[in-house]
Coordinates of C-alpha atoms and ligand atoms in Angstrom, one line a residue:
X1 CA 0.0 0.0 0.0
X2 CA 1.3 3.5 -1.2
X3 CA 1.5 5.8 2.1
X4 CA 3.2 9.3 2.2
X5 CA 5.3 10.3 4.8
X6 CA 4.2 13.6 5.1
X7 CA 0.7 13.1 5.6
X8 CA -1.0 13.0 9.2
X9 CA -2.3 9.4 9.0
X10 CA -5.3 10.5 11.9
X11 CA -6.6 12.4 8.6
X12 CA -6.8 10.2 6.0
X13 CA -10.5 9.5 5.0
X14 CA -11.9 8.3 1.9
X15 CA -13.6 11.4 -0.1
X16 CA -16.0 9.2 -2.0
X17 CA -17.0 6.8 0.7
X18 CA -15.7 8.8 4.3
X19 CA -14.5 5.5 5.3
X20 CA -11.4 5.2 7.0
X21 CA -8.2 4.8 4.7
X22 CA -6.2 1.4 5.3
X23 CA -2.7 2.4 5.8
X24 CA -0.3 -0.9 5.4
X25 CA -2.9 -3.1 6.0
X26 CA -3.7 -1.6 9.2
X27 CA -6.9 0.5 9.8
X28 CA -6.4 3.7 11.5
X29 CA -9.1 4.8 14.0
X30 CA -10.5 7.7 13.0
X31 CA -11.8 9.6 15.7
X32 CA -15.8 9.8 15.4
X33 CA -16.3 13.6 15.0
X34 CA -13.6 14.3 12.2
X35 CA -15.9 11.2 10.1
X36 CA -17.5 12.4 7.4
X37 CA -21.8 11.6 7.5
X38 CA -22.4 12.8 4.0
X39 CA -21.1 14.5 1.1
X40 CA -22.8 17.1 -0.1
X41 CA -21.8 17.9 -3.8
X42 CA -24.0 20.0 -5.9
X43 CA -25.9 18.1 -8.3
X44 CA -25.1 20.4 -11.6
X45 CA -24.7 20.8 -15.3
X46 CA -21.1 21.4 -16.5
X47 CA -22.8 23.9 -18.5
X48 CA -24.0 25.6 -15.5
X49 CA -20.2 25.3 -13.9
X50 CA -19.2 27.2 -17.4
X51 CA -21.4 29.8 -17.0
X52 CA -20.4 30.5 -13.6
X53 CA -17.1 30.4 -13.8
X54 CA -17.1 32.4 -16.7
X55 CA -19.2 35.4 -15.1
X56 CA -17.0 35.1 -12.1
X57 CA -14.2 35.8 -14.7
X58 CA -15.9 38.8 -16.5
X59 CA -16.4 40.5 -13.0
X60 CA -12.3 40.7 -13.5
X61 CA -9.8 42.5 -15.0
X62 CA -6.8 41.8 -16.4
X63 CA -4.2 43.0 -19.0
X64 CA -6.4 40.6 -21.5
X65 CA -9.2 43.0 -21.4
X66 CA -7.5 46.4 -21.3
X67 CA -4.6 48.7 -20.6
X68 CA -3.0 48.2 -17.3
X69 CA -0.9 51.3 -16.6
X70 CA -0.1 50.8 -12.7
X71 CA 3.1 52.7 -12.8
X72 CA 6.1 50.8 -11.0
X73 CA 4.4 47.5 -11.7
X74 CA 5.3 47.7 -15.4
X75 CA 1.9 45.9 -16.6
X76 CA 3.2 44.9 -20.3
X77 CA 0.8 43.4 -22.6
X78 CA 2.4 39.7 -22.1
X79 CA 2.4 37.9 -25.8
X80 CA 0.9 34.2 -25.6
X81 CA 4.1 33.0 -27.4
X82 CA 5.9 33.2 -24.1
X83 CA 2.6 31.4 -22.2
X84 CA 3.3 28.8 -24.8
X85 CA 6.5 28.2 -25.0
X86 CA 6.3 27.6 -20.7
X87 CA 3.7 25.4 -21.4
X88 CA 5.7 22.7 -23.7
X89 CA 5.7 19.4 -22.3
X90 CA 9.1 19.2 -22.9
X91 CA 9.4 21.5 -20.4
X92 CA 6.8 20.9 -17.7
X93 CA 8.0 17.1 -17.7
X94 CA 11.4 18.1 -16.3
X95 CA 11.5 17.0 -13.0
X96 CA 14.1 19.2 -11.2
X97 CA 15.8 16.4 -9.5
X98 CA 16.5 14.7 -12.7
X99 CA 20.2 13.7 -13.8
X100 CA 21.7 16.8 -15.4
X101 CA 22.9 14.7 -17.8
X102 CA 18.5 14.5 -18.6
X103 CA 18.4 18.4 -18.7
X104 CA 21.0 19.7 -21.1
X105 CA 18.3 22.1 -22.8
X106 CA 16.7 23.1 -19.6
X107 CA 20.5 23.9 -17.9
X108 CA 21.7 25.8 -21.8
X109 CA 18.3 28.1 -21.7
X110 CA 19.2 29.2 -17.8
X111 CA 23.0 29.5 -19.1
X112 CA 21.8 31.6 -21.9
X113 CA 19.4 33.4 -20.0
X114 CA 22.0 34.6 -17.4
X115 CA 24.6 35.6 -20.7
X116 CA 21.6 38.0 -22.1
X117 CA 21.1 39.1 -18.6
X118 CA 24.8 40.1 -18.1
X119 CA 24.9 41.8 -20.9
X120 CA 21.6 43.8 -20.4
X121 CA 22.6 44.7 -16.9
X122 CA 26.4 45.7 -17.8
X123 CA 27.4 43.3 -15.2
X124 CA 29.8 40.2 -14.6
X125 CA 27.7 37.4 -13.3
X126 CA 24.1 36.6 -12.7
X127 CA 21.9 34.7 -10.5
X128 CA 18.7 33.2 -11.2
X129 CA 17.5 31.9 -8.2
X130 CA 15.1 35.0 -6.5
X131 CA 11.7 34.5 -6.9
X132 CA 10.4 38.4 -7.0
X133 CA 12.2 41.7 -7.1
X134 CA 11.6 41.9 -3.1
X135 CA 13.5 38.4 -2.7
X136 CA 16.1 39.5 -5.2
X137 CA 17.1 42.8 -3.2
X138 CA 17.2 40.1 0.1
X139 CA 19.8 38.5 -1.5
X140 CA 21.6 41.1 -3.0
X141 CA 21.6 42.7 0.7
X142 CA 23.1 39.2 2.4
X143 CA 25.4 39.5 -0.4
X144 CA 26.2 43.4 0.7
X145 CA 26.6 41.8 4.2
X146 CA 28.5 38.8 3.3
X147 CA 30.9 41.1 1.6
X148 CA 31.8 43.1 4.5
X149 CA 31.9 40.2 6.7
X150 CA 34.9 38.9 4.7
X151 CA 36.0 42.1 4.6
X152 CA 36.3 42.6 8.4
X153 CA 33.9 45.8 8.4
X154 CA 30.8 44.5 9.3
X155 CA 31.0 45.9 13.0
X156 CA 30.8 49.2 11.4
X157 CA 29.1 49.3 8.0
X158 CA 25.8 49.0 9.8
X159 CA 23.8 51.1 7.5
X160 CA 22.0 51.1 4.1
X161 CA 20.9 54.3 2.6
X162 CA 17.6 54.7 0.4
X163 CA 16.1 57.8 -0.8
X164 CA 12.6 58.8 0.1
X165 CA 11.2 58.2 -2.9
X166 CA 11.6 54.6 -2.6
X167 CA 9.5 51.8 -2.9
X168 CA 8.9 50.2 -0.2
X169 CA 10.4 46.6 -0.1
X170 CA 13.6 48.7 -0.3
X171 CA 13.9 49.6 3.0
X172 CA 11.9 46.3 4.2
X173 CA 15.0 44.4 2.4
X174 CA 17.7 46.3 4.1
X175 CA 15.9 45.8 7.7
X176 CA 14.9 41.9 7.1
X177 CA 19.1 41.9 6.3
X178 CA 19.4 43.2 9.9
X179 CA 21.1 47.1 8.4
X180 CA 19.7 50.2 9.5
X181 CA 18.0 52.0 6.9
X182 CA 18.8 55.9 6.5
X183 CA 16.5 57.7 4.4
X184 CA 17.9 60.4 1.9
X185 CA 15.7 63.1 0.7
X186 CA 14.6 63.7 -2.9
X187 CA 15.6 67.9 -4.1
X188 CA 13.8 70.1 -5.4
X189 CA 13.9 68.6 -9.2
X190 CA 12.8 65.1 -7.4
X191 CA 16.8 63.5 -7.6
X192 CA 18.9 62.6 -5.0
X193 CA 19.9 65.4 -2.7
X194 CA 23.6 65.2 -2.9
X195 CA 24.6 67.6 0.0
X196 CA 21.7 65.1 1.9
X197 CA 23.6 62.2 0.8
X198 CA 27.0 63.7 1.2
X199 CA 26.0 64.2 4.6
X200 CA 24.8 60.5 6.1
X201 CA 27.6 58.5 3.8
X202 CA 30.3 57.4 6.2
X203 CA 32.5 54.5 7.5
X204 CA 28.7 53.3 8.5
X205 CA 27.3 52.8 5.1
X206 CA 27.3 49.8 3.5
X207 CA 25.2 50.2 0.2
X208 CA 23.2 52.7 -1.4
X209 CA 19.7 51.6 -3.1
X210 CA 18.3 53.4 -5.4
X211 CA 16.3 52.6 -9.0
X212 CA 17.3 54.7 -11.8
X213 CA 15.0 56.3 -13.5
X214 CA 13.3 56.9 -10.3
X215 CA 9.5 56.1 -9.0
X216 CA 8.9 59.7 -9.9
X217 CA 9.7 58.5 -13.9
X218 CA 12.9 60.8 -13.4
X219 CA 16.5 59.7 -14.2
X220 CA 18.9 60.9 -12.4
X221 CA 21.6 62.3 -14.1
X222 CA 24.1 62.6 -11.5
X223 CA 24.6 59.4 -10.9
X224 CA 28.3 58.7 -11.7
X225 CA 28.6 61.1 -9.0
X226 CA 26.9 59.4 -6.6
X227 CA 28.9 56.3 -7.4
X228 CA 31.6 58.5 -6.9
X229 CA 30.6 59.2 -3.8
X230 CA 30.2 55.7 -2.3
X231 CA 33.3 54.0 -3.8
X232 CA 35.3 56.6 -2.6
X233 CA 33.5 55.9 0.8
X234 CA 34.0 51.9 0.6
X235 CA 30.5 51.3 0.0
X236 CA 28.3 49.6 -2.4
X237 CA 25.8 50.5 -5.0
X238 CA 22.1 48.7 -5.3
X239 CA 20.2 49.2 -8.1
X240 CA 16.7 48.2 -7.9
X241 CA 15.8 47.3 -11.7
X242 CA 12.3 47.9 -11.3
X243 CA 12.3 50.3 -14.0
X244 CA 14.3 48.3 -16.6
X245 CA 11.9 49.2 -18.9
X246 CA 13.3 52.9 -19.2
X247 CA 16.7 52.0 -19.9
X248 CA 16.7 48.6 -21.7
X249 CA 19.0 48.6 -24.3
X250 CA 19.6 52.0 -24.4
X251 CA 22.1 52.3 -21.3
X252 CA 23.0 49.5 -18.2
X253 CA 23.5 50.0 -14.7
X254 CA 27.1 48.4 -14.9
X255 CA 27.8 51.5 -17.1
X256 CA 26.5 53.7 -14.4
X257 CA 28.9 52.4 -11.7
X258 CA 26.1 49.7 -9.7
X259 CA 27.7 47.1 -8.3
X260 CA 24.5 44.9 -7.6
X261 CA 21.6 44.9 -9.5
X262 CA 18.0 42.7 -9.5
X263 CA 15.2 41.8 -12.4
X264 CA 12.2 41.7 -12.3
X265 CA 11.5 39.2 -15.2
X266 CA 7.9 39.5 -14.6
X267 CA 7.5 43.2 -15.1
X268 CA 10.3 44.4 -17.6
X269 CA 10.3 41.0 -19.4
X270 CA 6.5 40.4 -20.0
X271 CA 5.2 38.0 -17.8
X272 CA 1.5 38.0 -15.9
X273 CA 2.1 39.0 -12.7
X274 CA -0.1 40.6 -9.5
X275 CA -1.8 39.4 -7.0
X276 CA 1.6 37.6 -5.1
X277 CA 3.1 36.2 -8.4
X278 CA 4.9 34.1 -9.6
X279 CA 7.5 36.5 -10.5
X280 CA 11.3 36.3 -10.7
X281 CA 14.0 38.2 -9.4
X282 CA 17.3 37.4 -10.9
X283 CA 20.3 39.8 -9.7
X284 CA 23.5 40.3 -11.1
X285 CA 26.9 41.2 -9.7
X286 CA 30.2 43.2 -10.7
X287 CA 32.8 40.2 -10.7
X288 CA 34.3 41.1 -6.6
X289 CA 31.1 40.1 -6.0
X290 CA 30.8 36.7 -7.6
X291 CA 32.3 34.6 -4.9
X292 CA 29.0 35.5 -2.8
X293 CA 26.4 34.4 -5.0
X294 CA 23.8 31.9 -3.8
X295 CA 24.8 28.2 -5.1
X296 CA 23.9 27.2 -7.6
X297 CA 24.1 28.6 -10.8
X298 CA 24.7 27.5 -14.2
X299 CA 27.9 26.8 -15.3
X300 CA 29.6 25.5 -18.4
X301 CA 32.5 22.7 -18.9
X302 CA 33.3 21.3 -22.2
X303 CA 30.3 22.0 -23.7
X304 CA 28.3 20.5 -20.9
X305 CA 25.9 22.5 -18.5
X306 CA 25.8 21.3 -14.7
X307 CA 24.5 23.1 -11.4
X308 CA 27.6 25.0 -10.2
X309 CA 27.8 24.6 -6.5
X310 CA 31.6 25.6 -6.4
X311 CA 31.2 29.1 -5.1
X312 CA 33.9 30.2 -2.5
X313 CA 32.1 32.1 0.0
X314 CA 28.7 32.1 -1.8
X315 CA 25.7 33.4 0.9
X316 CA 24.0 29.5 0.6
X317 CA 20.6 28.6 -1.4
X318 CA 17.8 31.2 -1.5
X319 CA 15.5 29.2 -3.3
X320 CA 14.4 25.7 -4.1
X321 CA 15.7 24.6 -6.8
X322 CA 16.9 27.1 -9.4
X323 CA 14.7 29.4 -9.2
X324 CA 10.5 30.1 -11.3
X325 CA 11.3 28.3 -14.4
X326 CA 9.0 28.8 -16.1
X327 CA 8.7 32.2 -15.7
X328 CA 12.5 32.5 -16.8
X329 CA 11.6 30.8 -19.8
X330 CA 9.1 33.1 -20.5
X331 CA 11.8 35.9 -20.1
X332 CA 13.6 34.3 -22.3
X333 CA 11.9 33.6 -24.9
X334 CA 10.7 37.3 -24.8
X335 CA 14.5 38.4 -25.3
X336 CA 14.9 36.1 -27.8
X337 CA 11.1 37.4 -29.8
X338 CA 12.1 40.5 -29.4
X339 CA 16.3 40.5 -30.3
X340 CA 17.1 44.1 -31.0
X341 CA 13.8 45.7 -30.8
X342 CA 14.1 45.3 -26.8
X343 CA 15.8 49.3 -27.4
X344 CA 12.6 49.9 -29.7
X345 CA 10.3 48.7 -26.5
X346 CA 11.9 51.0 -24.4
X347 CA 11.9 54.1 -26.7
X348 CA 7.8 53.2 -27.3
X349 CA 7.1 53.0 -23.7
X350 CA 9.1 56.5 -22.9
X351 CA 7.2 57.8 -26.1
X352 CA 3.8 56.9 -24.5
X353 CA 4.6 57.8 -21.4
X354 CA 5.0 61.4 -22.3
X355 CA 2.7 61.4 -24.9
X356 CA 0.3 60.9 -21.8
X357 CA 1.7 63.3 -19.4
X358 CA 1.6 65.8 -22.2
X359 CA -2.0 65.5 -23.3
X360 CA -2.4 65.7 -19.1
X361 CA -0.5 68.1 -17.9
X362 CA -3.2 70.8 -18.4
X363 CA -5.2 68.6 -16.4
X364 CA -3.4 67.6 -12.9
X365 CA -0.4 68.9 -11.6
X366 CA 2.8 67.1 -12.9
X367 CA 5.1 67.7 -9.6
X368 CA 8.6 68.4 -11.1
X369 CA 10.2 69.9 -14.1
X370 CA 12.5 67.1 -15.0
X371 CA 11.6 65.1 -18.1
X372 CA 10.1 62.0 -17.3
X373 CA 11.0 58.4 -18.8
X374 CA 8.5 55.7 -18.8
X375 CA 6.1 56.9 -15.8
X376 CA 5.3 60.0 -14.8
X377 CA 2.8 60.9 -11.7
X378 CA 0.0 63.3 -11.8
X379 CA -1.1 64.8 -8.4
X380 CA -4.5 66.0 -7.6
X381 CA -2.7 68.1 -4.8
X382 CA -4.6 71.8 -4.4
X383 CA -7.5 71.0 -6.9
X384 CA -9.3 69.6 -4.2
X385 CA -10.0 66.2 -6.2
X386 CA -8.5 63.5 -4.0
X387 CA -6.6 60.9 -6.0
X388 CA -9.0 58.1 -4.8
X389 CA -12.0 59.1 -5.9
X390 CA -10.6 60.3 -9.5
X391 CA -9.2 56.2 -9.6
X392 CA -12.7 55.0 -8.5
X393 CA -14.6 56.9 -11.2
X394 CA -12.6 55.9 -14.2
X395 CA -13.0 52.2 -13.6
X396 CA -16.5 53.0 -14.2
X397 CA -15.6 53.6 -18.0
X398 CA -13.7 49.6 -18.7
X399 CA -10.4 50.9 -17.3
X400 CA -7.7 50.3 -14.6
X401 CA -6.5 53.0 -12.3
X402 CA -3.2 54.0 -12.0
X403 CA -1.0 53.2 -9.0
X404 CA -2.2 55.6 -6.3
X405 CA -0.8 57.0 -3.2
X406 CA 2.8 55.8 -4.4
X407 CA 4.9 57.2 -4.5
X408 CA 5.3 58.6 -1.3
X409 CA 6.6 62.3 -1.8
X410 CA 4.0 63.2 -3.9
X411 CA 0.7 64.1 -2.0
X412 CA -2.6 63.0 -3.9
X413 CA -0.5 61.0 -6.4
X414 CA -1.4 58.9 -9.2
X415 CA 1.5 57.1 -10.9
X416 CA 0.6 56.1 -14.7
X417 CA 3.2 53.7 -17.0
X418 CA 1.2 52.8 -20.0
X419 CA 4.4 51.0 -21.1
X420 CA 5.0 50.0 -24.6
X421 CA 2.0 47.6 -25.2
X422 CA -0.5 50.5 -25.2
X423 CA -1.7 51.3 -28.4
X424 CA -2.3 55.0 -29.4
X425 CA -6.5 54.4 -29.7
X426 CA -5.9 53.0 -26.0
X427 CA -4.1 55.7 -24.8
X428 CA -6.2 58.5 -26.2
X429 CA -9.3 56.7 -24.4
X430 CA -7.3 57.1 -20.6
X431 CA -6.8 60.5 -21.7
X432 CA -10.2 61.2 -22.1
X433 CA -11.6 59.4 -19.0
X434 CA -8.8 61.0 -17.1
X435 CA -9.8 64.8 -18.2
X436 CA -13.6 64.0 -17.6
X437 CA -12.8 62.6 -14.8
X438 CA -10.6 66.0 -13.6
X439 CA -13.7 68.4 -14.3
X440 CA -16.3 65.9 -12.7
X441 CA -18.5 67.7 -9.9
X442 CA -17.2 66.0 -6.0
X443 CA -20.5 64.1 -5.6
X444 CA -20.4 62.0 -8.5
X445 CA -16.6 60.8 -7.7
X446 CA -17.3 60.0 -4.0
X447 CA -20.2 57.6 -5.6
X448 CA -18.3 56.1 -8.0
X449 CA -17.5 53.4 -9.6
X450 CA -21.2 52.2 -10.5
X451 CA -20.9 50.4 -13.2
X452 CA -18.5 47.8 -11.7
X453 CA -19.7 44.2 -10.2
X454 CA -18.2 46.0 -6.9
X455 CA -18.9 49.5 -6.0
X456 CA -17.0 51.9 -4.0
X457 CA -15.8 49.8 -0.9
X458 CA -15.2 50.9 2.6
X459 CA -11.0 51.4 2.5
X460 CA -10.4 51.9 6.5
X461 CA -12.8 49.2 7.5
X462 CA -11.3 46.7 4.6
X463 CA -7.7 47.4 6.1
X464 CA -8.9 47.1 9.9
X465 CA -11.0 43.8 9.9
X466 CA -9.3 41.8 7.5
X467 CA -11.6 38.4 6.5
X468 CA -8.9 36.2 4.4
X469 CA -11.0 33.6 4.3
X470 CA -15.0 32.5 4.1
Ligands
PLP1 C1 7.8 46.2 -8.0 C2 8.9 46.9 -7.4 C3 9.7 46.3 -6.5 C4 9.5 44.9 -5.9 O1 9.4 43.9 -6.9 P1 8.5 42.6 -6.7 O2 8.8 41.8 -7.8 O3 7.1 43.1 -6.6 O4 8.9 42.0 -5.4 C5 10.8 47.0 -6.0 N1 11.0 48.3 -6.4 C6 10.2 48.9 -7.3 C7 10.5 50.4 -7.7 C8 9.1 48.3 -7.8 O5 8.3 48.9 -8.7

């Protein structure tokens, strides 16, 4: 008889017949009140199950139905090619534990996969274990620590600087690391203050993490200055590659002086995210760096691939096994889809992006002069709209709200990145609903949305009494 360790043999029951499961020819004795008396299953048409399921699925919305511009979140269209490809038996078959001799193809697409990735990124060697961007800036921060714990300095270099404009698993990252977090403030053209950062960089710093263009769509310009600043202080620099999708082929964080950068495959390499995943959160290193990366990765000998678990000092395993799969093969075959157009991507989604904040800016405010890259944030600061209401009466007209309240520095702020999947015709429809939505009188915004299968629902009391489960 086939028994699984794992299982609680108290709980095994029959689900057709509630009788007891016999377990190596023994009965277990199920206690009386855990018995099942009856099971009731609904007696129904699989037409009915259609029909319900699919109603439950138009009450939804997702990047299949319409634009998705949640700025930060990078909300491509993700092409079914990629959904596909991940779907291949040859590739859901692989069983991770399998000889590696099996799984030449599945070892040669991570191997390539971290090559494109190094050469993206500017950077010497890649990881592909993380499973978000929030567990890739974990590891990259026990790889900050490991460093300085080789290095003799981890009594001091106690700190990790991130500017105010941050999101927030930055500072989460740093803490869960067990480094202080100092917060720098933006200036008055929403960049790093450099006096501000002049001022908390010392023998206490450890790294610097910042994303670049900013969450305010801004890039910041003096950044081989502030590289400058913490080389010369013996510290590191993070970049959070969040906003890949502004520099992609047009410029690399290596070239800009980071020492430590992360992916997110599932924003700036098209996969269906939200909603807690999957996602995937490679990193990649300058090569002092390489002798701390998580084991393993994917090396090659002789034209074979194998799971390299040779690293010197390496931080140990973040993951099981390698990492989301099949979310890297979507990634990669994304890169590969797409070859040199992934600079055309990136020029399309800055193109839309300030196409929109253009056709806006008469609109809302637009806090800060600077040009903006791939997202830009209105603000509804002084007009005496609040940002809320303004995102709950334009899903009344088929479309998704921005990101709102994020980021922090901006009061009232709604953060939009239509990204390079938007088509023009889409676009000009946001724009429309977006300047209705600016002259609309206060009582039919507080109402709204009414036109979805939800209406407007009580925020405080939703965050106060959470029911995960019914
Ligand atoms: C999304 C995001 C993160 C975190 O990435 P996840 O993959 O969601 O964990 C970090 N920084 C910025 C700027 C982001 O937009």
């Amino acid at each position: 008889m086939y028994k699984q360790a794992h299982y609680d043999e108290d709980f095994l029951i029959d689900y057709n017949t509630g009788s007891d499961y016999i377990l190596d020819g023994e009965k277990c004795d199920l206690p009386e009140n855990i018995k099942r008396k009856s099971l009731k299953l609904p007696n129904l048409r699989s037409f009915d199950v259609s029909r319900h399921y699919t109603k439950l699925s138009e009450m939804n919305y997702s990047v299949d139905i319409g634009m998705y511009p949640l700025g930060s979140c990078t909300m491509k269209y993700n092409p079914k090619y990629n959904d596909y490809i991940a779907s291949m038996e040859i590739f859901t078959d692989v069983h991770p534990l399998d000889y590696e001799e099996n799984i030449q193809g599945s070892l040669e697409i991570m191997y390539n996969l971290q090559e494109y990735l190094k050469l993206i990124s500017g950077m010497d060697f890649v990881t592909l274990q993380p499973s978000a961007g929030a567990h890739g800036e974990f590891t990259g921060i026990l790889i900050v620590r490991k460093y300085f714990e080789m290095r003799n300095e981890l009594n001091h270099r106690n700190e990790i600087i991130i500017p105010d404009s941050a999101h927030g698993t930055n500072p989460a990252s740093a803490a869960m690391v067990g480094f202080n977090v100092i917060e720098v403030p933006s200036d008055e053209n929403g960049l790093i203050n450099l006096d501000a950062l002049e001022s908390v960089v010392s023998d206490h710093t450890a790294a610097f993490m910042i994303t670049n263009p900013n969450t305010l769509g801004i890039f910041d310009d003096n950044i081989l200055k502030i590289a400058e600043i913490m080389h010369k202080n013996g510290a590191l620099l993070y970049y959070d590659g969040a906003n890949f999708n502004a520099i992609l082929g047009i410029t690399t964080p290596g070239i800009m002086g980071f020492d430590i950068v992360h992916f997110n495959l599932h924003k700036t390499f098209a996969t269906p995210h939200g909603g807690g995943g999957p996602g995937s959160g490679p990193i990649a290193v300058k090569s002092f760096l390489k002798d701390f990366l998580p084991v393993p990765v994917i090396s090659k000998k002789e034209e074979k691939y194998f799971l390299d678990y040779s690293i010197k000092n390496t931080i140990g395993k973040v993951s099981s096994y390698y990492g989301s799969f099949a979310i890297l093969l979507r990634a990669y075959s994304y890169i590969l889809k797409n070859g040199n157009d992934l600079r055309k991507n990136t020029e399309k989604a800055v193109l839309n992006s300030n196409y929109m904040a253009g056709q806006l800016r008469n609109y809302y405010n637009i806090p800060y002069k600077k040009l903006k890259k791939h997202e830009f944030v209105l603000s509804t600061e002084n007009t005496g709209k609040r940002a809320l209401d303004i995102s709950k009466y334009i899903l009344d007209f088929g479309i998704h709200s921005p990101t709102t309240y994020f980021p922090l520095i901006v009061k009232e702020a709604m953060m939009i990145e239509p990204t390079e999947s938007s088509t023009k015709k889409e676009i000009d429809l946001y724009i429309e609903v977006m300047k209705r939505a600016a002259s609309m009188d206060d009582e039919t915004l507080k109402n709204s949305p009414v036109n979805t299968s939800v209406g407007r629902i009580d925020e405080v009391k939703a965050a106060r009494n959470l029911i995960l489960h019914w």
